[in-house]
XYZ file of C-alpha atoms in Angstrom:
346
model
C -0.077 -0.084 -0.105
C 0.864 3.788 -0.281
C 0.837 5.593 2.972
C 1.369 9.655 3.513
C 0.582 12.473 5.933
C -0.593 15.893 4.460
C -1.096 18.598 7.032
C -0.905 16.126 9.775
C -3.457 13.640 8.337
C -2.857 10.151 7.489
C -3.524 8.628 4.201
C -3.072 5.217 3.108
C -4.490 2.877 -0.159
C -3.812 -0.661 -1.139
C -1.938 -1.467 -4.113
C -3.318 -4.580 -6.374
C -0.713 -6.787 -7.621
C -1.901 -5.921 -11.578
C -1.826 -1.988 -10.491
C 0.781 -0.202 -12.874
C 1.696 3.262 -11.703
C -1.096 5.355 -13.609
C -3.638 3.197 -11.383
C -1.903 3.941 -8.156
C -1.200 7.475 -8.796
C -5.190 7.780 -9.879
C -6.198 5.959 -6.535
C -4.057 8.541 -4.592
C -5.707 11.434 -6.704
C -9.061 9.842 -6.103
C -8.594 9.675 -2.611
C -7.773 13.168 -1.782
C -10.712 14.233 -3.893
C -13.129 12.319 -2.000
C -11.452 13.656 1.493
C -12.830 16.915 1.232
C -11.437 17.885 4.520
C -7.750 17.762 3.459
C -6.025 21.336 2.922
C -4.776 20.473 -0.545
C -6.205 19.414 -4.140
C -4.947 16.493 -6.311
C -4.233 16.012 -9.850
C -2.698 12.803 -11.358
C -1.135 12.990 -14.900
C 1.845 11.114 -17.100
C 5.197 12.040 -16.103
C 8.663 11.094 -17.932
C 8.713 6.956 -19.274
C 6.691 4.602 -17.177
C 6.220 7.087 -14.035
C 3.354 8.935 -13.051
C 3.146 12.458 -10.749
C 0.564 13.238 -8.681
C 0.794 17.096 -7.758
C -0.997 18.744 -4.884
C -2.090 22.133 -4.237
C -2.958 24.172 -1.395
C -6.684 25.102 -0.990
C -5.062 28.234 0.944
C -3.692 30.663 -1.550
C -0.181 32.345 -1.520
C 2.558 31.911 0.811
C 0.385 30.366 3.554
C 0.110 27.537 1.741
C 3.763 27.024 2.008
C 3.475 25.862 5.414
C 2.122 22.620 4.805
C 4.043 19.363 4.971
C 4.157 16.281 3.052
C 5.322 13.178 4.543
C 5.446 9.522 3.071
C 6.504 5.957 4.406
C 7.329 3.938 1.223
C 7.958 0.638 3.503
C 4.659 -0.816 2.391
C 5.240 -0.560 -1.326
C 5.378 -3.520 -3.348
C 8.780 -4.850 -4.637
C 10.090 -2.463 -7.755
C 7.927 0.568 -7.168
C 9.464 3.789 -6.218
C 7.982 6.940 -4.455
C 9.886 10.364 -4.625
C 8.329 13.539 -3.150
C 9.372 16.569 -4.842
C 8.688 20.207 -3.310
C 10.317 22.466 -1.292
C 12.708 21.942 1.667
C 12.999 19.216 3.609
C 12.242 19.073 7.408
C 13.714 16.721 10.653
C 11.400 14.108 10.066
C 11.989 13.258 6.612
C 8.894 15.325 5.043
C 9.010 18.226 2.644
C 7.336 21.641 2.814
C 4.851 22.951 0.210
C 6.768 25.491 -1.960
C 5.506 27.785 -5.032
C 2.988 29.838 -2.958
C 3.962 33.393 -3.562
C 2.126 36.409 -2.076
C 0.344 37.277 1.106
C -3.330 37.964 0.880
C -4.598 40.646 3.743
C -7.345 40.667 6.409
C -7.778 44.571 5.974
C -11.514 44.513 4.047
C -12.363 41.251 6.297
C -11.659 43.309 9.680
C -13.488 46.589 8.277
C -16.416 44.367 7.462
C -16.042 43.307 11.370
C -15.787 46.296 12.496
C -18.398 47.942 10.589
C -21.028 44.969 11.587
C -20.892 46.128 15.152
C -20.744 42.442 16.659
C -18.528 41.717 19.592
C -16.203 38.606 18.769
C -15.361 37.177 22.300
C -12.443 34.569 20.822
C -11.226 34.431 17.254
C -9.064 32.109 15.599
C -6.690 34.141 13.144
C -5.435 32.076 10.256
C -2.717 34.781 9.611
C 0.706 34.501 11.043
C 2.789 37.472 9.299
C 3.869 40.714 10.757
C 1.681 42.853 8.259
C -1.854 40.921 8.816
C -0.691 40.398 12.704
C -0.344 44.229 13.049
C -3.921 44.818 11.445
C -5.289 42.213 13.952
C -3.952 44.018 16.612
C -5.349 47.681 15.332
C -8.729 45.855 15.230
C -8.569 44.108 18.576
C -7.285 47.688 20.110
C -9.998 49.510 18.272
C -12.685 47.357 19.307
C -11.897 47.276 23.051
C -11.582 51.075 23.128
C -13.527 52.821 25.936
C -15.945 54.568 23.716
C -16.622 50.862 21.697
C -16.302 48.462 24.838
C -16.255 45.037 22.685
C -13.272 43.686 24.076
C -12.392 40.129 22.367
C -8.999 37.613 22.348
C -7.536 36.261 19.379
C -5.574 33.120 18.994
C -2.801 32.621 16.522
C -0.160 29.931 15.590
C 2.965 29.067 13.628
C 5.063 26.103 12.786
C 8.402 28.541 12.037
C 11.239 28.431 13.826
C 12.117 29.647 17.445
C 13.770 32.873 15.788
C 11.243 33.682 13.081
C 8.312 32.812 15.557
C 9.878 35.459 17.802
C 9.909 38.169 15.279
C 6.337 37.961 14.834
C 5.263 37.611 18.169
C 7.592 40.387 19.178
C 6.151 42.546 16.046
C 2.500 41.970 17.461
C 3.205 42.262 21.036
C -0.470 42.286 21.846
C -2.180 41.837 25.460
C -5.476 40.355 23.618
C -3.653 37.996 21.193
C -1.921 34.591 21.713
C 0.529 33.169 19.598
C 1.356 29.169 20.050
C 4.504 27.703 18.575
C 5.441 24.107 17.355
C 8.159 24.126 14.851
C 7.406 22.392 11.949
C 4.055 21.239 13.182
C 2.127 19.093 10.879
C -1.675 20.052 11.381
C -1.817 23.773 9.507
C -1.187 26.553 11.920
C -4.623 27.869 11.292
C -6.392 24.446 12.548
C -3.946 24.636 15.584
C -5.148 28.389 16.495
C -8.675 27.150 15.776
C -8.662 24.352 18.318
C -7.487 26.684 21.007
C -9.531 29.231 20.637
C -12.466 26.977 20.766
C -11.140 25.337 23.980
C -10.852 28.652 25.546
C -14.121 30.107 24.709
C -15.784 27.189 25.975
C -13.481 27.219 29.138
C -13.719 30.740 30.157
C -17.493 31.490 29.910
C -17.671 30.141 33.309
C -14.610 31.388 34.795
C -12.108 33.272 32.967
C -9.214 32.923 35.362
C -8.002 29.625 33.715
C -4.838 28.174 33.505
C -4.052 25.926 30.332
C -0.966 23.851 31.799
C -0.503 20.585 29.862
C -3.684 20.872 28.327
C -3.981 18.096 25.513
C -4.822 19.747 21.957
C -6.799 16.422 20.593
C -6.367 16.430 16.512
C -3.043 17.878 16.604
C -0.447 16.009 14.947
C 2.414 15.047 17.255
C 5.886 15.968 16.902
C 7.637 13.124 15.171
C 11.037 14.862 14.765
C 13.058 14.756 18.150
C 14.898 17.206 17.279
C 12.051 19.887 16.459
C 10.163 18.766 19.705
C 11.660 21.881 21.927
C 14.014 21.791 24.553
C 13.883 23.216 28.418
C 15.937 25.894 27.197
C 13.735 26.539 24.378
C 10.570 26.447 25.942
C 11.783 28.992 28.594
C 13.234 31.174 25.791
C 9.708 30.762 23.754
C 7.870 31.927 26.973
C 10.278 35.031 27.233
C 9.211 36.487 23.890
C 5.457 35.754 24.100
C 5.253 32.359 22.393
C 2.818 29.621 23.668
C 4.751 26.480 23.043
C 3.628 23.395 22.558
C 5.390 19.895 22.804
C 4.706 16.338 22.391
C 4.794 14.047 25.205
C 3.953 10.352 24.734
C 2.695 10.847 21.419
C 0.255 13.675 22.377
C 0.257 17.559 21.888
C 0.242 19.674 25.076
C 0.381 23.054 25.559
C 3.114 23.999 28.031
C 2.006 27.816 29.341
C -0.843 29.672 27.688
C 0.654 33.619 27.435
C -0.157 36.529 25.266
C 2.225 37.738 23.210
C 2.795 41.200 25.346
C 6.445 40.767 26.066
C 7.718 44.458 25.636
C 6.980 47.583 26.867
C 6.298 50.424 24.152
C 9.849 51.572 25.073
C 11.465 48.175 24.529
C 11.545 47.043 27.956
C 10.142 43.656 29.584
C 6.676 43.949 30.148
C 4.880 40.831 32.056
C 2.119 42.696 33.337
C -0.237 40.294 31.131
C 1.833 37.354 31.242
C -0.710 34.490 31.191
C -4.215 34.789 29.087
C -6.052 35.077 31.839
C -4.513 38.685 33.327
C -6.099 39.957 29.846
C -9.173 38.036 30.184
C -10.026 38.463 33.756
C -10.364 42.231 33.554
C -12.447 42.028 30.631
C -14.895 39.731 32.008
C -15.401 41.424 35.307
C -16.066 44.830 33.565
C -18.777 42.900 31.928
C -19.843 41.635 35.373
C -19.707 44.915 36.742
C -21.672 46.455 33.391
C -24.285 43.902 33.383
C -24.997 44.665 37.033
C -25.240 48.581 36.404
C -27.617 47.826 33.419
C -29.998 45.413 34.948
C -29.907 46.014 38.697
C -28.687 49.306 39.995
C -29.656 51.593 37.267
C -33.471 50.359 36.973
C -33.597 51.015 40.745
C -32.086 54.065 41.120
C -33.341 56.447 38.583
C -32.172 59.636 40.327
C -28.820 60.653 41.322
C -27.335 62.793 44.404
C -24.396 63.307 46.747
C -23.248 61.381 48.987
C -25.019 61.790 52.470
C -22.734 64.143 55.153
C -21.353 61.692 57.727
C -23.368 60.469 60.511
C -26.591 61.830 58.366
C -29.364 59.803 56.971
C -28.901 58.057 53.585
C -30.870 59.606 50.546
C -34.362 58.229 49.911
C -34.636 54.878 47.887
C -34.013 55.369 44.114
C -31.451 57.928 44.771
C -27.842 56.735 44.147
C -24.885 58.221 45.768
C -20.928 57.538 44.834
C -20.352 55.742 47.946
C -23.370 53.716 47.437
C -22.024 52.505 43.915
C -18.609 52.174 45.336
C -20.158 49.203 47.700
C -21.877 47.728 45.251
C -19.155 47.250 43.175
C -17.205 46.077 46.005
C -19.630 43.313 46.368
C -19.594 42.336 43.027
C -15.963 42.048 42.944
C -15.971 39.984 46.411
C -18.656 37.674 44.933
C -16.271 37.394 42.059
C -13.274 36.331 44.941
C -15.376 33.792 46.141
C -16.048 32.465 42.578
C -12.121 32.457 42.136
C -12.393 34.715 39.417
C -10.038 37.031 41.165
C -6.954 35.629 42.456
C -4.441 38.448 42.276
């Protein structure tokens, strides 16, 4: 049989004793065409002599498709049959990167549409991991979270690049509301990894935003099969220092080491760990929402009028009249309740 992995997904098919190269090539093409969850399309055509070629094309246009990896296991091929993988640069596990994808798309129009839509997007999975588009995402997140808009959200991205290249994009992003997962030569597409993490965060943080994701298993993400690119402890420390959320493979499973934001530098280039873990950024937003909800549904309807604080030892204002000390006391009560629920622990 033939065996391959494309984008971290394992493919295999039988080879009849009567099959020729055309039969094998067309069976691979048919298998890929029938599996619409794969990130590629396939086309079989005659090559030189008796050979046949299956050309795989990434569904993601432009340079983003170059992150995909094709890996083969030729141990089960029949005697006399060979399968040669052409493409881009080789990775440590023997696979090859896709190549020839050129040009980076832009999310500018999409973000303008989202902003004009006026909706609120709590957790976003971004497919992009280039500095230009990440800059557009950062501006969008900051604009939506501004005090006159108040639609706070958090985005998750991922990269399979080297630690050096991943450091560059993470520090260019440098955003409290953004998380960048890093898995060098990861076979599962980066956009899929980002989507899985964003979905897990959305589910977990609805009940309590103060979440830790240490050693969280990312089911469905292909494990690292090259021991040399599974990060060492010094590499994990270095990744965390620059705002990357590193992933590691342990016993065939992919684990989150520690979920942090990409904010690692002050605007002047100094060390900034004020919003290190993703909870440091998510909790203030959630607390703000709770206070706003209390104001809109409870305090404001029951206090249609506003007055000054009463004098010391004087009577409180009549029912329905709000005053600053009263509001401060109610906010403190809300915060103490959230402290009891362990939303607030610092």
